Each structure stands twice: as C-alpha cells, then as structure tokens.
C-alpha cells in the first residue's frame, strides 16, 4: 500500500473523513477522479505525474457535499485553490482535510497555517508547452497576439469545460448565464466567445492559482488558462498580490488598501 | 403564404390588455395580415411561442377558446426577461406568435359527458380555453363544474369571467382561496383546492376531470380524485416544461420518450404514470 | 441507384478534391490544429489531415452549425422588416474525410430534424451536402461503431465511400446519384472497378456486448440508484454533447435591440444545470445525477423508442473529450451490469 492509501485509510477509519476525493486509474491510461468511501476501496487511489486535474472543484458539487466530510488529494495547485476558496469564504478552514501529494511525498494538512506553509514551499509547475506559448506571446505585437487569440478562440464552442473544471468558478449562476440584462452574448460566435473568455479572465484576475485545469479540460485544445494567468500576473505586478497563498487575504481586485497603486486611473 | 422557416412568427397586434392579478396580464392579439388570420386555426390545449424582437420568445398556452375566432388571448405572469419585456407593451404594440403547437384536449370524445375543471392560480388559462369551448358548445356536454383556487383573492385571474360563470345556471363554479388569503368581502370558500374538492365530492360516473395547477396542487389533487373513484384515464392535465422551439427539436422539454411540446402538453394521468417524473 | 464501383489513386483523389474547390463548390475536410483535428473549410487540399481516427469535433456543424441566424429584424419607420432567410440558397458543399460513423450520424441527424414539423435549415443543408467518406483502417479503445448500428466500412449516409486498399489507392463505392454527379466532372481521374472485398482493409472494432438489449434494460432503470455513482465525477460541462455527432439540443436567443437584431439558434446541452431550469426556480433535473441519466436515457432508450435507432453511433468522441474520463463504453458496460444486478430477483 502506498503512503497515500495508508493515510486515506486512516482518515476513513477514524471518521476524520467520510469520503476521500482522489485520483484513480481511468481508461486509456488516464487517471480520473474517484470518491473513496470505505477503507477497502483505498486501493483505488493512485498518485503520479498524470494526476494534474484540480479535484477541489468537486467541493462545490452538491452530491459530493452530501457525502459528508471530505479529504482531498491535492496537487500544489489544488492546495492553492483551497487556500483561495477559504480566503473567499467558500470553504471553512477545517471543513476539508488535505492530503497534499507531490511526487512520492504525502503531507496531511488540516489547518490554514499548514496549507499556507505547504503552498509557500511547493510552487505550481507550469507545463513547458504553456511556458513556450507564453514566451512566444510575449514576443508578439498586440496585433499578432490578437490574431493568435482569434484563431485559438475560433475553435471554442462554449461547452464551458474550462468553467466546469475550475475550482474558483463556483458561482451558482455565472454572469454568462444571466439574462436580465444579458451581459454576455449566449451565442458561440466570435464576439460571444471573446466576451465570455475576457469576462472569465477578468473574474479570475488575482484569483487564478494557475493549476492548469481549464486548459487540460478544453476539448478543443485551446490554451485558455493563459488568459487568466496573464491577468493574474498583471495583478501581481500592480498590487503584489498572488492568489492561493494566504487564507485571510481577500482577492486583490475585490478589496481596497489605502496604499494601492492607482496607475490605472486615468 | 406561410414561410418555410419554422421559426418565423406571425406578426400580431395587441388589441386589449387586462390586468388580472399582481404581475399577471392577459393580451388579446389580432393577426396583422388577413391571410394569416384565415389560415390560422387551433384547438383547446395548444400553445405557442410569443415573442418580442430583441428580447426573445416565451411559451404560453392559447387561453382563448377556438370557438372565438379572429383573435387569440394569452395570460402570463411577469417573471423572466421576455415576460418582463412583454409586460411593458401597450395596446397597439406588435408581437410575434408561432403556433399553434402541441396536442389537444380530446373534447369531441367527451361529448355527452360531465366535465369537471380543477384549477389553481396562474394555471387557469389552459383550462379557460376549454371552459369557454365547452360553454360555447354547451348542449354537447352534461354537467360542467369549475373549481378554481388561488393563494389570495387578489391572485384569482379572469375575475370578470368568474363573476359571469358564477351567475350562469348551466354550470357550477366554486372558488376558493388559501387560508389567510381571504378578504372581508370574500364570498367563496377558504381552503386548499384538494381539500375543497374532497368536500365537493364530484362523482366519477361519466365524468372527465381536467386538472391544471402548480405542482403541489396537482400532487395532492390526483389522489383525491382517485379516492372519489376517478380512474387515471378520466383525469387530464397539462405539463409545463421549459420549451424553446415548440416543435420537438430543441430537446428542452423531453421527458422520457416524449417531447412535451409535440406529444403534449395535454396528458391523461394514465399517460403521466408511464413517464418519469421530470416535470 | 445501384452502387457504382471504381478505383482511385491517392494522388488523383487530391486532384479531384482540388478540382472541387476550383469548380466553386465549398470543400470541408479534416484539418489539424495542434493535437486536435477539425472539419474546416479547405481551399488548399495539402491542408487536409488524413488522420486515422475521427476528428475532435464531429461534422454535425455542416448541418447544424454551432450558431445560426433563424431570422433577422430591422425597424423600418412604423413597420418591422423581418428576413426569414427563405430566399437564401444553401451552397452545395462537399464534405470529405468523414468516417462511416459520421456519415451514419449525419443521416440520423437529418432524419431527426425532418421528423414532424420539418426544420428547413437542416433539411436544405442536407440536400446540398455531398458526403465522401473514408472507411476506417484503425479503431481505438473508445470506438464501438459495430455495436451501435454501423461499422468501419458502412456506406450508409455517404454519397461516396473510399476504402484505402494498399499502395496509395482506394476502392471507391459511388452510392448515390449525388455522388455520381460530383464524379462526372472528373472522369479521367478514376478507373471503373468491380465490387471488391474490402473487409481485409477495415479496422477491427472491439464489440460492446452490453449495448445489445441496453435500451430495454434502461426503460425500467429510471429510478435505479446506479446513476448517482455513475455521474459523481461528471463536471457538468457540455464537451460530450458538443463533440457528439448526434446531440442536437439547442437554445434560441435574440441578439441586438428591439429595433435591429437577429434571432439565433445555438448549441445547448442537457448536461447544463440551466437547461431545464424554470424561471420560478423549479428544476426538473436539479443535479448532475438526473442530467447524466437524461443523456444516457435519451440516447439509448428514448431515441430508439422514437426513431428505431440510438442517438449514438459509437464514434467515441465524448469519451476522448471528457475532462473527467466519463468513458461511454465503460459507462454502458457498468450501467448495464449495475441495472441487471439491481433488477435481479
């Protein structure tokens, strides 16, 4: 039994968790989310380099909530999103037990301080492909960047896999689904697609923990996470705020500090 | 000639507006083109898509009787984007209408039978079409009884017609409001529709019951009817699933193997029993 | 018409496709973008991807686009001008590189939209669409066409079916008059042939035994508890529905102002929480459990009951696209076993 399986088993046996949300073997050599409720089933749990999806997204799902207290197998990205969810009052600290997994090590995190210490020590790794695209985008003119995104977004059919896979897209009714007034065009035409993704990027600015789940979820292969990543980079530059590091730090763009830079005010 | 485009509405002008209850209105609509008026016909139970350009379409039944030709009426509650925009319209405004869609109440099969109508709140409109249809062909039916209830006196719709039905000698009208919803002048009953139905105790012999109301009313009314001896074939209702296309394509109103817009909205309780409860 | 047989080299196939674009017909074919393959408008046949597996997105958009204008309106003084687009003639299009499962799906999709009150938009496009399919030489672990009423060499729904028969050459079956018409212009590019046994060139598709009798089992499984566990990891996005060649749910929305704008139809999905939500707040399918059940029931129970075939051709796209690995092959097998277990005496 792996260290992860042992720890998960103990949590279930002691009642500290009623369900362990982790990764299990899926089809075609992929891993998938599994919900382990009995000690006998901990053998389903795996953790390796394939485990990148951010499982904290399931904490907002009512069917999962009804399973009782959850323990969650978390990558460094997922730990950050949990911290961010706590900071945004979506998850109570202590409500979720975290089995932070990174390569072979499993660390049990049960309080905000432990989560923060873990996040500080475990940077999120940006996949090399994403890095390469970011670098090439940085070298482009604004016009070229626009052409790049127009081409990429032309494949978007608004299945909202990006939103569904995002732990921080927890709104019960997304702004794109509001119709009084209709802020965002429903249609997946060029304008409607651009409106949706710019809205999401702006809503993620300073909140995105760069876990990469939205990009991996996209069935059309659009590197959509780069938009929120870039928006978050701007927030970091302007306000020195990075998402997912402190459980008591409200999102930079929805809070105010007297010494905030005001360079954006014309 | 009717457009080959299924989604092309008839232009219709609002001829009259009646405020029925808080947030509830009735429009009388007339065709703008004579050719449309001539080719148009419908039967009780059918519905349509009412639209305002730039706002969208909303689904309501045709609340007027097919025996009254040259116009249609719809009654709606202001709730979402389209109904809110509709509520801002005035007499003379132009709407779009697509329809009629859906199946019908099989009135011709019910000639010679007693008809019992049980309605609650804003769900009287689909039955109002049938009630007037039956009253306009009064000699073809035996006893006609209408039991109608709403949360409060103010929430009763078609108040002027209720007055008329109440005075007619060829039908029986019983109105009721939920406890607490009565006023000092209220002459009707006080109590929930299923309870009042129980005390009324209409006999099932040679009778068809048409029941339309909020889900909770339906839920408690069906067992009362069964207790009174009505079989599932003698009870009819309409389903109110969300719809967009009205023609069985968009998938929204799919319940089990049926599309409510195409195979319904009228279902017998027997048919309903074979469907999953996804409405 | 009776099937006409021919033989065609790969080089001449490209010439033929070039000829189609040069002749003014629109050509749609698979094109690769990154790791994904999409049907796209092709002007240079060198861009066509001859990948062995189905494209990421199905070709359904050729009949039922992601978004289309149902009508447009503009205020003109006191009156409203409404353009219902009936005068618009859909252009003749050639769709190349569909797999047999895609062509079957296009036919079923057209039948669905023609049922009852016909949808002219889909109907007109189907009339104008020439489908040239490629038999499958390769299947992957998500394919199950042979258990879903089709197969790697099935010509149903295609006007022309090409089977790569080794040596850069195709056996050609011309299945319809429309196919014959297109070929007539390119007489020199292909040779007459005789019926050939192409079965040796076709993919071996792993059967999905659970699919036999699945619909009948589902009919009594609405209230089963299997759905809850089966749907637990479903994220509720529309990826499966949008890559599916047969998912046809849509939304109708107005865009613009009351004075000028359009009424649009856009793809929608029964997997979305808002799909059935009433304005009152009541939702007949409140959680993903009901929504996943609807997807499976609709495809494998309701559709067969109504149309005599499933709303699935076994192309495997949904399984490949799902971010949570809701693998349809596996789901069918698991649900079938779960339902059987529960209904056992």
Coordinates of N, CA and C in Angstrom, one line a residue, chain C residues 57-162:
Chain C
X57 N -14.0 17.3 -33.2 CA -15.4 17.7 -33.3 C -16.1 16.9 -34.4
X58 N -17.3 16.6 -34.3 CA -18.0 15.8 -35.3 C -18.3 16.8 -36.5
X59 N -18.7 16.2 -37.6 CA -19.1 17.1 -38.8 C -20.5 17.6 -38.7
X60 N -21.2 17.5 -37.5 CA -22.6 17.9 -37.5 C -22.8 19.4 -37.8
X61 N -21.8 20.2 -37.5 CA -21.9 21.6 -37.8 C -22.2 21.9 -39.2
X62 N -21.9 21.0 -40.1 CA -22.2 21.2 -41.5 C -23.7 21.2 -41.8
X63 N -24.5 20.5 -40.9 CA -25.9 20.5 -41.0 C -26.5 21.5 -39.9
X64 N -25.9 21.5 -38.8 CA -26.5 22.1 -37.6 C -25.3 22.9 -37.0
X65 N -25.1 24.2 -37.5 CA -23.9 24.9 -37.0 C -24.0 25.3 -35.5
X66 N -22.9 25.6 -34.9 CA -22.9 26.0 -33.5 C -23.8 27.1 -33.3
X67 N -23.8 28.1 -34.2 CA -24.8 29.2 -34.1 C -25.2 29.5 -35.5
X68 N -26.5 29.8 -35.6 CA -27.0 30.3 -36.9 C -28.2 31.2 -36.7
X69 N -28.4 32.1 -37.7 CA -29.4 33.1 -37.6 C -30.7 32.5 -38.1
X70 N -31.8 32.4 -37.3 CA -33.0 31.9 -37.7 C -33.8 33.0 -38.5
X71 N -33.6 34.2 -38.1 CA -34.2 35.3 -38.8 C -33.6 36.6 -38.3
X72 N -33.7 37.7 -39.1 CA -33.2 38.9 -38.6 C -34.3 40.0 -38.7
X73 N -34.3 41.0 -38.0 CA -35.3 42.0 -38.0 C -34.7 43.4 -37.9
X74 N -35.4 44.3 -38.5 CA -35.0 45.7 -38.5 C -36.2 46.6 -38.6
X75 N -36.3 47.6 -37.8 CA -37.4 48.5 -37.8 C -37.2 49.4 -39.0
X76 N -38.3 49.6 -39.7 CA -38.3 50.5 -40.9 C -39.5 51.4 -40.7
X77 N -39.2 52.6 -40.1 CA -40.3 53.5 -39.8 C -41.2 52.9 -38.8
X78 N -42.5 52.8 -39.1 CA -43.5 52.2 -38.2 C -43.5 50.7 -38.3
X79 N -43.0 50.1 -39.4 CA -43.1 48.7 -39.5 C -41.8 48.0 -39.2
X80 N -41.9 46.7 -39.1 CA -40.7 45.8 -38.8 C -40.4 45.0 -40.0
X81 N -39.2 45.1 -40.6 CA -38.9 44.2 -41.7 C -38.2 42.9 -41.1
X82 N -38.8 41.8 -41.4 CA -38.3 40.5 -40.9 C -37.8 39.7 -42.1
X83 N -36.5 39.3 -42.0 CA -35.9 38.5 -43.0 C -35.9 37.1 -42.5
X84 N -36.7 36.2 -43.1 CA -36.7 34.8 -42.7 C -35.8 33.9 -43.4
X85 N -35.0 34.5 -44.3 CA -33.9 33.8 -44.9 C -34.3 32.6 -45.9
X86 N -35.6 32.6 -46.2 CA -36.1 31.5 -47.0 C -35.5 31.6 -48.4
X87 N -35.2 32.9 -48.8 CA -34.6 33.0 -50.2 C -33.2 32.6 -50.2
X88 N -32.5 32.5 -49.1 CA -31.1 32.1 -49.0 C -31.0 30.7 -49.6
X89 N -30.2 30.5 -50.6 CA -30.0 29.1 -51.0 C -28.7 28.7 -50.3
X90 N -28.8 27.5 -49.7 CA -27.6 27.0 -49.1 C -26.7 26.5 -50.2
X91 N -25.4 26.8 -50.2 CA -24.5 26.4 -51.2 C -24.2 24.9 -51.2
X92 N -24.0 24.4 -52.4 CA -23.6 23.0 -52.4 C -22.2 22.8 -51.8
X93 N -22.1 21.9 -50.9 CA -20.9 21.6 -50.2 C -20.5 20.2 -50.3
X94 N -19.2 20.0 -50.4 CA -18.6 18.7 -50.4 C -17.9 18.5 -49.0
X95 N -18.3 17.4 -48.3 CA -17.7 17.1 -47.1 C -16.8 15.9 -47.3
X96 N -15.5 16.0 -47.1 CA -14.6 14.9 -47.4 C -14.0 14.5 -46.0
X97 N -13.8 13.2 -45.9 CA -13.0 12.7 -44.8 C -13.8 12.3 -43.6
X98 N -15.1 12.3 -43.8 CA -16.0 11.7 -42.7 C -15.7 10.3 -42.6
X99 N -15.8 9.7 -41.4 CA -15.7 8.3 -41.2 C -17.1 7.7 -41.3
X100 N -17.2 6.4 -41.6 CA -18.6 5.9 -41.8 C -19.5 6.2 -40.6
X101 N -19.0 6.2 -39.4 CA -19.9 6.5 -38.2 C -20.4 8.0 -38.4
X102 N -19.6 8.9 -38.9 CA -20.0 10.3 -39.1 C -21.2 10.4 -40.1
X103 N -21.0 9.6 -41.2 CA -22.0 9.7 -42.2 C -23.3 9.1 -41.8
X104 N -23.3 8.0 -41.0 CA -24.5 7.5 -40.4 C -25.1 8.5 -39.5
X105 N -24.3 9.2 -38.7 CA -24.8 10.2 -37.8 C -25.5 11.3 -38.5
X106 N -24.8 11.8 -39.6 CA -25.4 12.9 -40.4 C -26.8 12.5 -40.9
X107 N -26.9 11.3 -41.3 CA -28.2 10.8 -41.8 C -29.3 10.8 -40.7
X108 N -28.9 10.3 -39.6 CA -29.8 10.2 -38.4 C -30.2 11.6 -38.0
X109 N -29.2 12.5 -38.0 CA -29.4 13.9 -37.6 C -30.4 14.6 -38.5
X110 N -30.3 14.4 -39.8 CA -31.2 15.0 -40.8 C -32.6 14.4 -40.6
X111 N -32.7 13.1 -40.3 CA -34.0 12.5 -40.1 C -34.6 13.1 -38.9
X112 N -33.8 13.3 -37.8 CA -34.4 13.8 -36.6 C -35.0 15.2 -36.9
X113 N -34.2 16.1 -37.6 CA -34.7 17.4 -37.8 C -35.9 17.5 -38.8
X114 N -36.0 16.4 -39.6 CA -37.1 16.4 -40.6 C -38.4 15.8 -40.0
X115 N -38.3 15.2 -38.8 CA -39.4 14.5 -38.2 C -40.5 15.5 -37.8
X116 N -41.7 15.2 -38.1 CA -42.8 16.1 -37.7 C -42.8 17.4 -38.4
X117 N -42.8 18.6 -37.7 CA -42.6 19.9 -38.4 C -41.1 20.0 -38.8
X118 N -40.9 20.0 -40.1 CA -39.5 20.0 -40.6 C -38.7 21.2 -40.3
X119 N -37.5 21.1 -40.0 CA -36.6 22.2 -39.8 C -35.9 22.4 -41.1
X120 N -36.3 23.5 -41.8 CA -35.8 23.8 -43.1 C -34.3 24.0 -43.2
X121 N -33.8 24.6 -42.1 CA -32.3 24.9 -42.2 C -31.5 23.6 -42.3
X122 N -31.8 22.6 -41.5 CA -31.0 21.4 -41.6 C -31.4 20.7 -42.9
X123 N -32.6 20.7 -43.2 CA -33.1 20.0 -44.4 C -32.4 20.5 -45.7
X124 N -32.4 21.8 -45.8 CA -31.8 22.4 -47.0 C -30.3 22.1 -47.1
X125 N -29.6 22.2 -45.9 CA -28.2 21.9 -45.9 C -27.9 20.4 -46.3
X126 N -28.8 19.5 -45.8 CA -28.5 18.1 -46.1 C -28.7 17.9 -47.6
X127 N -29.7 18.5 -48.2 CA -29.9 18.4 -49.6 C -28.7 18.8 -50.4
X128 N -28.0 19.8 -49.9 CA -26.9 20.3 -50.7 C -25.5 19.7 -50.3
X129 N -25.5 18.8 -49.4 CA -24.3 18.2 -48.9 C -23.9 16.9 -49.6
X130 N -22.7 16.9 -50.1 CA -22.2 15.6 -50.7 C -21.2 15.1 -49.7
X131 N -21.4 13.8 -49.3 CA -20.5 13.3 -48.3 C -19.6 12.2 -48.9
X132 N -18.3 12.5 -48.8 CA -17.3 11.5 -49.3 C -16.6 11.0 -48.1
X133 N -16.8 9.7 -47.7 CA -16.3 9.2 -46.5 C -15.1 8.3 -46.8
X134 N -14.3 8.1 -45.7 CA -13.2 7.2 -45.8 C -13.4 6.1 -44.8
X135 N -13.4 4.8 -45.3 CA -13.5 3.7 -44.4 C -12.4 3.8 -43.3
X136 N -12.7 3.1 -42.2 CA -11.7 3.2 -41.1 C -10.8 2.0 -41.2
X137 N -9.5 2.2 -41.2 CA -8.5 1.1 -41.1 C -8.0 0.9 -39.7
X138 N -8.3 1.9 -38.8 CA -7.9 1.9 -37.5 C -9.0 2.3 -36.6
X139 N -9.2 1.6 -35.5 CA -10.2 2.0 -34.4 C -9.4 2.1 -33.1
X140 N -9.9 2.9 -32.2 CA -9.2 2.9 -30.9 C -10.1 2.4 -29.8
X141 N -9.6 2.4 -28.6 CA -10.3 1.8 -27.5 C -11.7 2.4 -27.2
X142 N -11.9 3.6 -27.7 CA -13.2 4.3 -27.4 C -14.3 4.0 -28.5
X143 N -13.9 3.4 -29.6 CA -14.8 3.2 -30.7 C -15.7 2.0 -30.4
X144 N -17.0 2.1 -30.8 CA -17.8 0.9 -30.7 C -18.9 0.9 -31.8
X145 N -18.5 1.4 -33.0 CA -19.5 1.6 -34.1 C -20.2 0.3 -34.4
X146 N -19.5 -0.9 -34.4 CA -20.1 -2.1 -34.9 C -21.2 -2.6 -33.9
X147 N -21.2 -2.1 -32.7 CA -22.2 -2.4 -31.8 C -23.3 -1.4 -31.8
X148 N -23.1 -0.3 -32.5 CA -24.1 0.8 -32.5 C -24.7 1.0 -33.8
X149 N -24.8 0.0 -34.6 CA -25.5 0.0 -35.9 C -24.8 0.6 -37.0
X150 N -23.4 0.5 -37.0 CA -22.6 1.0 -38.1 C -21.4 0.1 -38.2
X151 N -20.4 0.5 -38.8 CA -19.2 -0.3 -39.0 C -18.1 0.5 -39.7
X152 N -16.9 0.0 -39.7 CA -15.8 0.7 -40.3 C -15.9 0.8 -41.9
X153 N -16.7 0.0 -42.5 CA -16.8 0.1 -43.9 C -18.3 0.4 -44.4
X154 N -19.1 0.9 -43.4 CA -20.5 1.2 -43.7 C -20.7 2.4 -44.6
X155 N -21.4 2.2 -45.7 CA -21.6 3.3 -46.6 C -22.9 4.2 -46.3
X156 N -23.7 3.8 -45.3 CA -24.9 4.5 -45.0 C -24.6 6.0 -44.8
X157 N -25.4 6.8 -45.5 CA -25.3 8.2 -45.3 C -24.2 8.9 -46.1
X158 N -23.3 8.1 -46.7 CA -22.3 8.6 -47.6 C -22.8 8.6 -49.0
X159 N -22.3 9.5 -49.8 CA -22.5 9.5 -51.3 C -21.5 8.7 -52.0
X160 N -20.3 8.9 -51.4 CA -19.1 8.1 -52.0 C -18.4 7.5 -50.8
X161 N -18.0 6.3 -50.8 CA -17.2 5.7 -49.8 C -15.8 5.2 -50.4
X162 N -14.7 5.7 -49.8 CA -13.4 5.3 -50.2 C -12.8 4.4 -49.2

